PDB file of C-alpha atoms in Angstrom:
ATOM      1  CA  SER A   1     250.663 -81.802-154.148  1.00 65.00           C
ATOM      2  CA  GLY A   2     254.540 -81.142-153.298  1.00 81.00           C
ATOM      3  CA  LYS A   3     255.509 -79.351-156.631  1.00 83.00           C
ATOM      4  CA  SER A   4     257.011 -76.319-155.234  1.00 85.00           C
ATOM      5  CA  THR A   5     258.834 -78.508-152.470  1.00 87.00           C
ATOM      6  CA  LEU A   6     259.828 -80.647-155.433  1.00 87.00           C
ATOM      7  CA  ALA A   7     261.308 -77.504-157.284  1.00 89.00           C
ATOM      8  CA  ARG A   8     263.282 -76.606-154.019  1.00 90.00           C
ATOM      9  CA  LEU A   9     264.955 -79.907-153.687  1.00 90.00           C
ATOM     10  CA  LEU A  10     265.747 -80.004-157.214  1.00 89.00           C
ATOM     11  CA  SER A  11     267.126 -76.443-157.303  1.00 90.00           C
ATOM     12  CA  GLY A  12     269.305 -77.181-154.039  1.00 88.00           C
ATOM     13  CA  ILE A  13     267.644 -74.747-151.870  1.00 88.00           C
ATOM     14  CA  ALA A  14     266.178 -77.352-149.771  1.00 87.00           C
ATOM     15  CA  ALA A  15     268.024 -80.611-148.736  1.00 86.00           C
ATOM     16  CA  PRO A  16     265.951 -83.956-148.754  1.00 87.00           C
ATOM     17  CA  GLY A  17     265.400 -85.987-145.387  1.00 87.00           C
ATOM     18  CA  ARG A  18     266.452 -89.066-147.263  1.00 88.00           C
ATOM     19  CA  GLY A  19     267.575 -89.874-150.584  1.00 89.00           C
ATOM     20  CA  SER A  20     269.170 -87.970-152.927  1.00 89.00           C
ATOM     21  CA  VAL A  21     269.010 -85.434-155.515  1.00 90.00           C
ATOM     22  CA  THR A  22     272.091 -85.582-158.138  1.00 90.00           C
ATOM     23  CA  LEU A  23     273.170 -83.091-161.315  1.00 87.00           C
ATOM     24  CA  GLY A  24     275.538 -85.143-163.403  1.00 85.00           C
ATOM     25  CA  GLY A  25     276.250 -87.523-161.093  1.00 88.00           C
ATOM     26  CA  ALA A  26     277.062 -85.177-158.424  1.00 88.00           C
ATOM     27  CA  GLU A  27     275.067 -84.659-155.213  1.00 89.00           C
ATOM     28  CA  VAL A  28     273.335 -81.036-155.411  1.00 89.00           C
ATOM     29  CA  SER A  29     274.140 -80.580-151.795  1.00 82.00           C
ATOM     30  CA  THR A  30     277.595 -81.024-152.481  1.00 86.00           C
ATOM     31  CA  ILE A  31     278.174 -78.572-155.457  1.00 89.00           C
ATOM     32  CA  PRO A  32     279.584 -75.253-154.363  1.00 91.00           C
ATOM     33  CA  LEU A  33     276.859 -72.619-154.267  1.00 88.00           C
ATOM     34  CA  PRO A  34     278.269 -70.334-157.126  1.00 87.00           C
ATOM     35  CA  GLU A  35     278.668 -73.344-159.406  1.00 89.00           C
ATOM     36  CA  LEU A  36     275.176 -74.619-158.691  1.00 89.00           C
ATOM     37  CA  ARG A  37     273.528 -71.262-159.270  1.00 87.00           C
ATOM     38  CA  ALA A  38     275.384 -71.052-162.603  1.00 87.00           C
ATOM     39  CA  LYS A  39     273.946 -74.556-163.472  1.00 89.00           C
ATOM     40  CA  VAL A  40     270.433 -74.828-162.253  1.00 91.00           C
ATOM     41  CA  ALA A  41     268.000 -71.639-161.920  1.00 89.00           C
ATOM     42  CA  LEU A  42     264.701 -71.709-160.005  1.00 89.00           C
ATOM     43  CA  VAL A  43     262.278 -69.232-161.313  1.00 87.00           C
ATOM     44  CA  THR A  44     259.004 -68.856-159.191  1.00 85.00           C
ATOM     45  CA  GLN A  45     255.996 -66.649-159.229  1.00 81.00           C
ATOM     46  CA  GLU A  46     257.403 -64.466-156.794  1.00 80.00           C
ATOM     47  CA  HIS A  47     258.962 -62.152-158.826  1.00 80.00           C
ATOM     48  CA  HIS A  48     261.043 -59.296-157.905  1.00 84.00           C
ATOM     49  CA  VAL A  49     262.292 -55.979-159.273  1.00 88.00           C
ATOM     50  CA  PHE A  50     265.078 -54.150-157.875  1.00 90.00           C
ATOM     51  CA  THR A  51     265.931 -50.221-157.669  1.00 92.00           C
ATOM     52  CA  GLY A  52     267.918 -49.348-160.732  1.00 93.00           C
ATOM     53  CA  SER A  53     267.860 -49.302-164.515  1.00 95.00           C
ATOM     54  CA  LEU A  54     266.053 -52.202-166.587  1.00 96.00           C
ATOM     55  CA  ARG A  55     269.618 -52.896-167.517  1.00 96.00           C
ATOM     56  CA  ASP A  56     270.889 -53.391-164.334  1.00 94.00           C
ATOM     57  CA  ASN A  57     268.150 -55.425-163.423  1.00 94.00           C
ATOM     58  CA  ILE A  58     268.663 -58.003-166.314  1.00 95.00           C
ATOM     59  CA  ARG A  59     272.496 -57.774-165.340  1.00 94.00           C
ATOM     60  CA  LEU A  60     272.176 -58.871-161.887  1.00 89.00           C
ATOM     61  CA  SER A  61     272.507 -62.465-163.303  1.00 83.00           C
ATOM     62  CA  ARG A  62     275.452 -62.120-165.250  1.00 87.00           C
ATOM     63  CA  GLN A  63     277.297 -58.864-165.031  1.00 88.00           C
ATOM     64  CA  GLN A  64     279.248 -59.201-168.629  1.00 90.00           C
ATOM     65  CA  LEU A  65     275.928 -59.152-170.505  1.00 93.00           C
ATOM     66  CA  THR A  66     276.113 -56.479-173.529  1.00 95.00           C
ATOM     67  CA  ASP A  67     272.833 -54.371-174.237  1.00 95.00           C
ATOM     68  CA  LEU A  68     272.364 -56.808-177.222  1.00 95.00           C
ATOM     69  CA  ASP A  69     272.059 -59.694-174.792  1.00 94.00           C
ATOM     70  CA  ILE A  70     269.662 -57.950-172.462  1.00 95.00           C
ATOM     71  CA  VAL A  71     267.307 -56.913-175.384  1.00 96.00           C
ATOM     72  CA  GLU A  72     267.427 -60.702-176.706  1.00 93.00           C
ATOM     73  CA  ALA A  73     266.387 -61.983-173.261  1.00 93.00           C
ATOM     74  CA  LEU A  74     263.342 -59.512-173.202  1.00 94.00           C
ATOM     75  CA  GLN A  75     262.297 -60.085-176.322  1.00 93.00           C
ATOM     76  CA  ALA A  76     262.612 -63.913-175.816  1.00 89.00           C
ATOM     77  CA  VAL A  77     260.100 -63.517-172.822  1.00 90.00           C
ATOM     78  CA  GLY A  78     257.579 -61.250-175.171  1.00 90.00           C
ATOM     79  CA  ALA A  79     258.817 -58.100-173.617  1.00 92.00           C
ATOM     80  CA  GLY A  80     259.926 -56.648-176.784  1.00 91.00           C
ATOM     81  CA  PRO A  81     256.754 -54.460-177.455  1.00 91.00           C
ATOM     82  CA  TRP A  82     256.868 -52.544-174.280  1.00 92.00           C
ATOM     83  CA  LEU A  83     260.478 -52.158-174.293  1.00 94.00           C
ATOM     84  CA  ALA A  84     260.472 -50.734-177.762  1.00 93.00           C
ATOM     85  CA  GLY A  85     258.034 -48.058-176.239  1.00 93.00           C
ATOM     86  CA  LEU A  86     260.333 -46.872-173.565  1.00 94.00           C
ATOM     87  CA  GLN A  87     261.845 -43.413-174.140  1.00 92.00           C
ATOM     88  CA  GLU A  88     264.900 -44.085-172.332  1.00 94.00           C
ATOM     89  CA  GLY A  89     265.108 -47.730-173.310  1.00 95.00           C
ATOM     90  CA  LEU A  90     267.546 -50.022-170.892  1.00 96.00           C
ATOM     91  CA  ASP A  91     268.426 -46.948-169.028  1.00 96.00           C
ATOM     92  CA  THR A  92     264.824 -46.671-167.593  1.00 96.00           C
ATOM     93  CA  GLN A  93     264.656 -46.628-163.985  1.00 96.00           C
ATOM     94  CA  LEU A  94     262.863 -49.216-161.947  1.00 94.00           C
ATOM     95  CA  GLY A  95     262.073 -49.666-158.439  1.00 87.00           C
ATOM     96  CA  VAL A  96     260.251 -47.616-155.883  1.00 84.00           C
ATOM     97  CA  ASP A  97     260.557 -44.059-157.596  1.00 85.00           C
ATOM     98  CA  GLY A  98     260.888 -45.447-161.128  1.00 90.00           C
ATOM     99  CA  LEU A  99     258.494 -46.914-163.906  1.00 90.00           C
ATOM    100  CA  PRO A 100     255.510 -48.443-162.341  1.00 89.00           C
ATOM    101  CA  LEU A 101     255.398 -52.101-163.919  1.00 90.00           C
ATOM    102  CA  SER A 102     252.409 -54.163-164.012  1.00 89.00           C
ATOM    103  CA  PRO A 103     252.987 -57.778-162.281  1.00 88.00           C
ATOM    104  CA  ALA A 104     252.894 -59.404-165.936  1.00 89.00           C
ATOM    105  CA  ARG A 105     255.658 -56.986-166.734  1.00 91.00           C
ATOM    106  CA  ALA A 106     257.610 -57.844-163.455  1.00 90.00           C
ATOM    107  CA  GLN A 107     257.029 -61.441-164.240  1.00 90.00           C
ATOM    108  CA  GLN A 108     258.969 -60.897-167.745  1.00 92.00           C
ATOM    109  CA  ILE A 109     261.801 -59.054-166.184  1.00 93.00           C
ATOM    110  CA  ALA A 110     262.316 -61.768-163.828  1.00 90.00           C
ATOM    111  CA  ILE A 111     262.373 -64.606-166.375  1.00 90.00           C
ATOM    112  CA  ALA A 112     264.483 -62.614-168.650  1.00 93.00           C
ATOM    113  CA  ARG A 113     267.063 -62.091-165.706  1.00 92.00           C
ATOM    114  CA  ILE A 114     267.649 -65.936-165.608  1.00 89.00           C
ATOM    115  CA  LEU A 115     267.265 -66.629-169.094  1.00 89.00           C
ATOM    116  CA  ALA A 116     270.127 -64.131-169.756  1.00 90.00           C
ATOM    117  CA  ALA A 117     272.294 -66.054-167.380  1.00 88.00           C
ATOM    118  CA  ASP A 118     271.854 -69.249-169.634  1.00 88.00           C
ATOM    119  CA  PRO A 119     272.025 -71.980-167.089  1.00 90.00           C
ATOM    120  CA  PRO A 120     271.787 -75.528-168.516  1.00 89.00           C
ATOM    121  CA  VAL A 121     268.930 -76.318-166.476  1.00 91.00           C
ATOM    122  CA  MET A 122     265.886 -74.088-165.442  1.00 90.00           C
ATOM    123  CA  ILE A 123     262.933 -74.865-163.098  1.00 91.00           C
ATOM    124  CA  LEU A 124     260.014 -72.506-163.630  1.00 89.00           C
ATOM    125  CA  ASP A 125     257.601 -72.860-160.806  1.00 89.00           C
ATOM    126  CA  GLU A 126     254.323 -71.122-162.314  1.00 86.00           C
ATOM    127  CA  ALA A 127     256.682 -68.564-163.641  1.00 84.00           C
ATOM    128  CA  THR A 128     254.620 -67.524-166.292  1.00 82.00           C
ATOM    129  CA  SER A 129     251.214 -67.509-164.382  1.00 82.00           C
ATOM    130  CA  LEU A 130     250.731 -63.848-164.886  1.00 81.00           C
ATOM    131  CA  LEU A 131     250.989 -63.671-168.711  1.00 83.00           C
ATOM    132  CA  ASP A 132     248.349 -64.010-170.861  1.00 83.00           C
ATOM    133  CA  PRO A 133     248.189 -67.625-172.440  1.00 80.00           C
ATOM    134  CA  THR A 134     249.462 -66.893-175.686  1.00 81.00           C
ATOM    135  CA  THR A 135     252.482 -64.961-174.164  1.00 82.00           C
ATOM    136  CA  ALA A 136     253.102 -67.785-171.476  1.00 82.00           C
ATOM    137  CA  LEU A 137     253.230 -70.617-174.265  1.00 79.00           C
ATOM    138  CA  ALA A 138     255.723 -68.440-176.244  1.00 79.00           C
ATOM    139  CA  VAL A 139     257.725 -68.109-173.374  1.00 81.00           C
ATOM    140  CA  GLU A 140     257.959 -71.260-172.210  1.00 78.00           C
ATOM    141  CA  ARG A 141     258.801 -72.528-175.831  1.00 76.00           C
ATOM    142  CA  SER A 142     261.590 -69.918-176.114  1.00 77.00           C
ATOM    143  CA  VAL A 143     263.015 -70.757-172.576  1.00 79.00           C
ATOM    144  CA  ALA A 144     263.314 -74.251-173.557  1.00 75.00           C
ATOM    145  CA  GLY A 145     265.665 -73.801-176.726  1.00 67.00           C
ATOM    146  CA  ASP A 146     267.761 -76.556-177.773  1.00 67.00           C
ATOM    147  CA  ARG A 147     270.404 -76.839-175.276  1.00 75.00           C
ATOM    148  CA  ARG A 148     268.465 -76.392-171.951  1.00 84.00           C
ATOM    149  CA  THR A 149     266.511 -78.699-169.805  1.00 88.00           C
ATOM    150  CA  VAL A 150     263.353 -77.058-168.334  1.00 89.00           C
ATOM    151  CA  LEU A 151     261.051 -78.478-165.688  1.00 90.00           C
ATOM    152  CA  ALA A 152     257.902 -76.087-165.685  1.00 88.00           C
ATOM    153  CA  ILE A 153     255.423 -76.473-162.879  1.00 89.00           C
ATOM    154  CA  VAL A 154     252.035 -75.395-164.330  1.00 84.00           C
ATOM    155  CA  HIS A 155     248.336 -75.264-163.530  1.00 80.00           C
ATOM    156  CA  ARG A 156     247.888 -74.467-167.579  1.00 81.00           C
ATOM    157  CA  LEU A 157     247.287 -78.115-169.119  1.00 86.00           C
ATOM    158  CA  ASP A 158     247.893 -75.969-172.685  1.00 84.00           C
ATOM    159  CA  ILE A 159     251.514 -75.671-171.562  1.00 83.00           C
ATOM    160  CA  ALA A 160     251.825 -79.099-169.921  1.00 87.00           C
ATOM    161  CA  GLU A 161     250.992 -80.487-173.515  1.00 88.00           C
ATOM    162  CA  THR A 162     254.037 -78.494-175.130  1.00 85.00           C
ATOM    163  CA  ALA A 163     256.414 -80.506-172.524  1.00 88.00           C
ATOM    164  CA  ASP A 164     258.562 -83.924-173.948  1.00 90.00           C
ATOM    165  CA  ARG A 165     257.370 -85.540-170.717  1.00 93.00           C
ATOM    166  CA  VAL A 166     254.713 -84.623-168.330  1.00 94.00           C
ATOM    167  CA  VAL A 167     254.928 -85.858-164.151  1.00 93.00           C
ATOM    168  CA  VAL A 168     251.404 -85.895-162.364  1.00 92.00           C
ATOM    169  CA  MET A 169     251.719 -85.515-158.672  1.00 88.00           C
ATOM    170  CA  ASP A 170     249.009 -86.252-156.253  1.00 87.00           C
ATOM    171  CA  GLY A 171     249.418 -86.172-152.315  1.00 84.00           C
ATOM    172  CA  GLY A 172     253.254 -85.551-152.684  1.00 83.00           C
ATOM    173  CA  ARG A 173     253.596 -88.620-154.897  1.00 87.00           C
ATOM    174  CA  ILE A 174     254.197 -89.148-158.384  1.00 89.00           C
ATOM    175  CA  VAL A 175     251.126 -90.931-159.810  1.00 92.00           C
ATOM    176  CA  GLU A 176     251.803 -90.816-163.787  1.00 94.00           C
ATOM    177  CA  SER A 177     254.761 -89.855-166.176  1.00 95.00           C
ATOM    178  CA  GLY A 178     255.062 -90.002-169.508  1.00 96.00           C
ATOM    179  CA  PRO A 179     254.374 -88.071-172.774  1.00 95.00           C
ATOM    180  CA  PRO A 180     251.415 -86.051-172.913  1.00 93.00           C
ATOM    181  CA  ASP A 181     249.491 -87.643-175.685  1.00 93.00           C
ATOM    182  CA  ARG A 182     250.057 -91.071-174.180  1.00 95.00           C
ATOM    183  CA  LEU A 183     248.813 -90.035-170.695  1.00 95.00           C
ATOM    184  CA  ARG A 184     245.732 -88.335-172.455  1.00 93.00           C
ATOM    185  CA  ASP A 185     244.695 -91.593-174.112  1.00 91.00           C
ATOM    186  CA  SER A 186     245.512 -93.636-170.921  1.00 89.00           C
ATOM    187  CA  ASP A 187     242.180 -92.629-168.939  1.00 84.00           C
ATOM    188  CA  GLY A 188     244.269 -91.921-165.911  1.00 91.00           C
ATOM    189  CA  VAL A 189     244.492 -88.753-163.458  1.00 92.00           C
ATOM    190  CA  TYR A 190     246.026 -86.454-166.430  1.00 93.00           C
ATOM    191  CA  ALA A 191     243.424 -87.688-169.114  1.00 93.00           C
ATOM    192  CA  GLN A 192     240.486 -86.641-166.523  1.00 91.00           C
ATOM    193  CA  LEU A 193     242.306 -83.279-166.115  1.00 90.00           C
ATOM    194  CA  TRP A 194     242.502 -82.844-169.637  1.00 91.00           C
ATOM    195  CA  ARG A 195     238.916 -83.431-170.404  1.00 90.00           C
ATOM    196  CA  THR A 196     237.837 -80.935-167.797  1.00 89.00           C
ATOM    197  CA  TRP A 197     240.380 -78.586-169.099  1.00 86.00           C
ATOM    198  CA  VAL A 198     238.861 -78.865-172.548  1.00 84.00           C
ATOM    199  CA  GLY A 199     235.371 -78.683-171.414  1.00 84.00           C
ATOM    200  CA  GLN A 200     234.223 -82.280-172.084  1.00 55.00           C
ATOM    201  CA  THR A 201     233.226 -82.562-168.424  1.00 45.00           C
ATOM    202  CA  PRO A 202     231.728 -80.135-166.205  1.00 45.00           C
ATOM    203  CA  GLY A 203     234.197 -78.509-164.145  1.00 44.00           C
ATOM    204  CA  SER A 204     233.718 -77.545-160.190  1.00 42.00           C
ATOM    205  CA  GLY A 205     235.245 -74.077-160.378  1.00 43.00           C
ATOM    206  CA  GLU A 206     237.944 -75.340-158.011  1.00 44.00           C
ATOM    207  CA  ASP A 207     241.583 -76.321-158.740  1.00 45.00           C
ATOM    208  CA  PRO A 208     241.734 -79.834-159.525  1.00 44.00           C
ATOM    209  CA  PRO A 209     243.481 -81.750-156.382  1.00 40.00           C
ATOM    210  CA  THR A 210     246.219 -83.141-158.644  1.00 41.00           C
ATOM    211  CA  GLN A 211     248.206 -80.857-161.058  1.00 45.00           C
ATOM    212  CA  ALA A 212     250.609 -81.737-163.677  1.00 47.00           C
ATOM    213  CA  ALA A 213     254.571 -80.630-164.092  1.00 50.00           C
ATOM    214  CA  GLY A 214     255.859 -81.036-167.464  1.00 48.00           C
TER     215      GLY A 214
END
């Protein structure tokens, strides 16, 4: 539906062919890249773990982070339990010759890396897709906090339900927008998706053609 393209436009990775994307009244394409990256961060499902310590992997986003900052970021994304089990803690080596990580743990590190940078705007493009539903919900709520705008592109509607506003895209266009409870009661596209999600109507076993971005 164009959700990932929208995320790239909002984060300044891609520029619109027409129209504009603004942040605080400024055209995103005119904001110097270091300043833009400090304000807007995009986390995709294409997570990366770099050779080095766990500490180094998180500090890539902000070199002045303390160990406490790093631990808090990892705990916020649900990595606290397995972090506590690491004999070498933050000194644990990752990468090709380091500690093998499951895709879910690698995804937690990628999210923690950006969370520790503390940007005012975070765009999550299926960034919690590899986490179990309970952890994914907790991470989405933790990332949002009270001081940050979060745009979450999701397939799981239980996560969309936690948003203040849901935007539904179909064929590259916005077809619905509003609080999730109002959209559920409107009998539109989102309501149909929701009924399928909770099992009130039979599903086809395939991803629905329209997805929700909250």
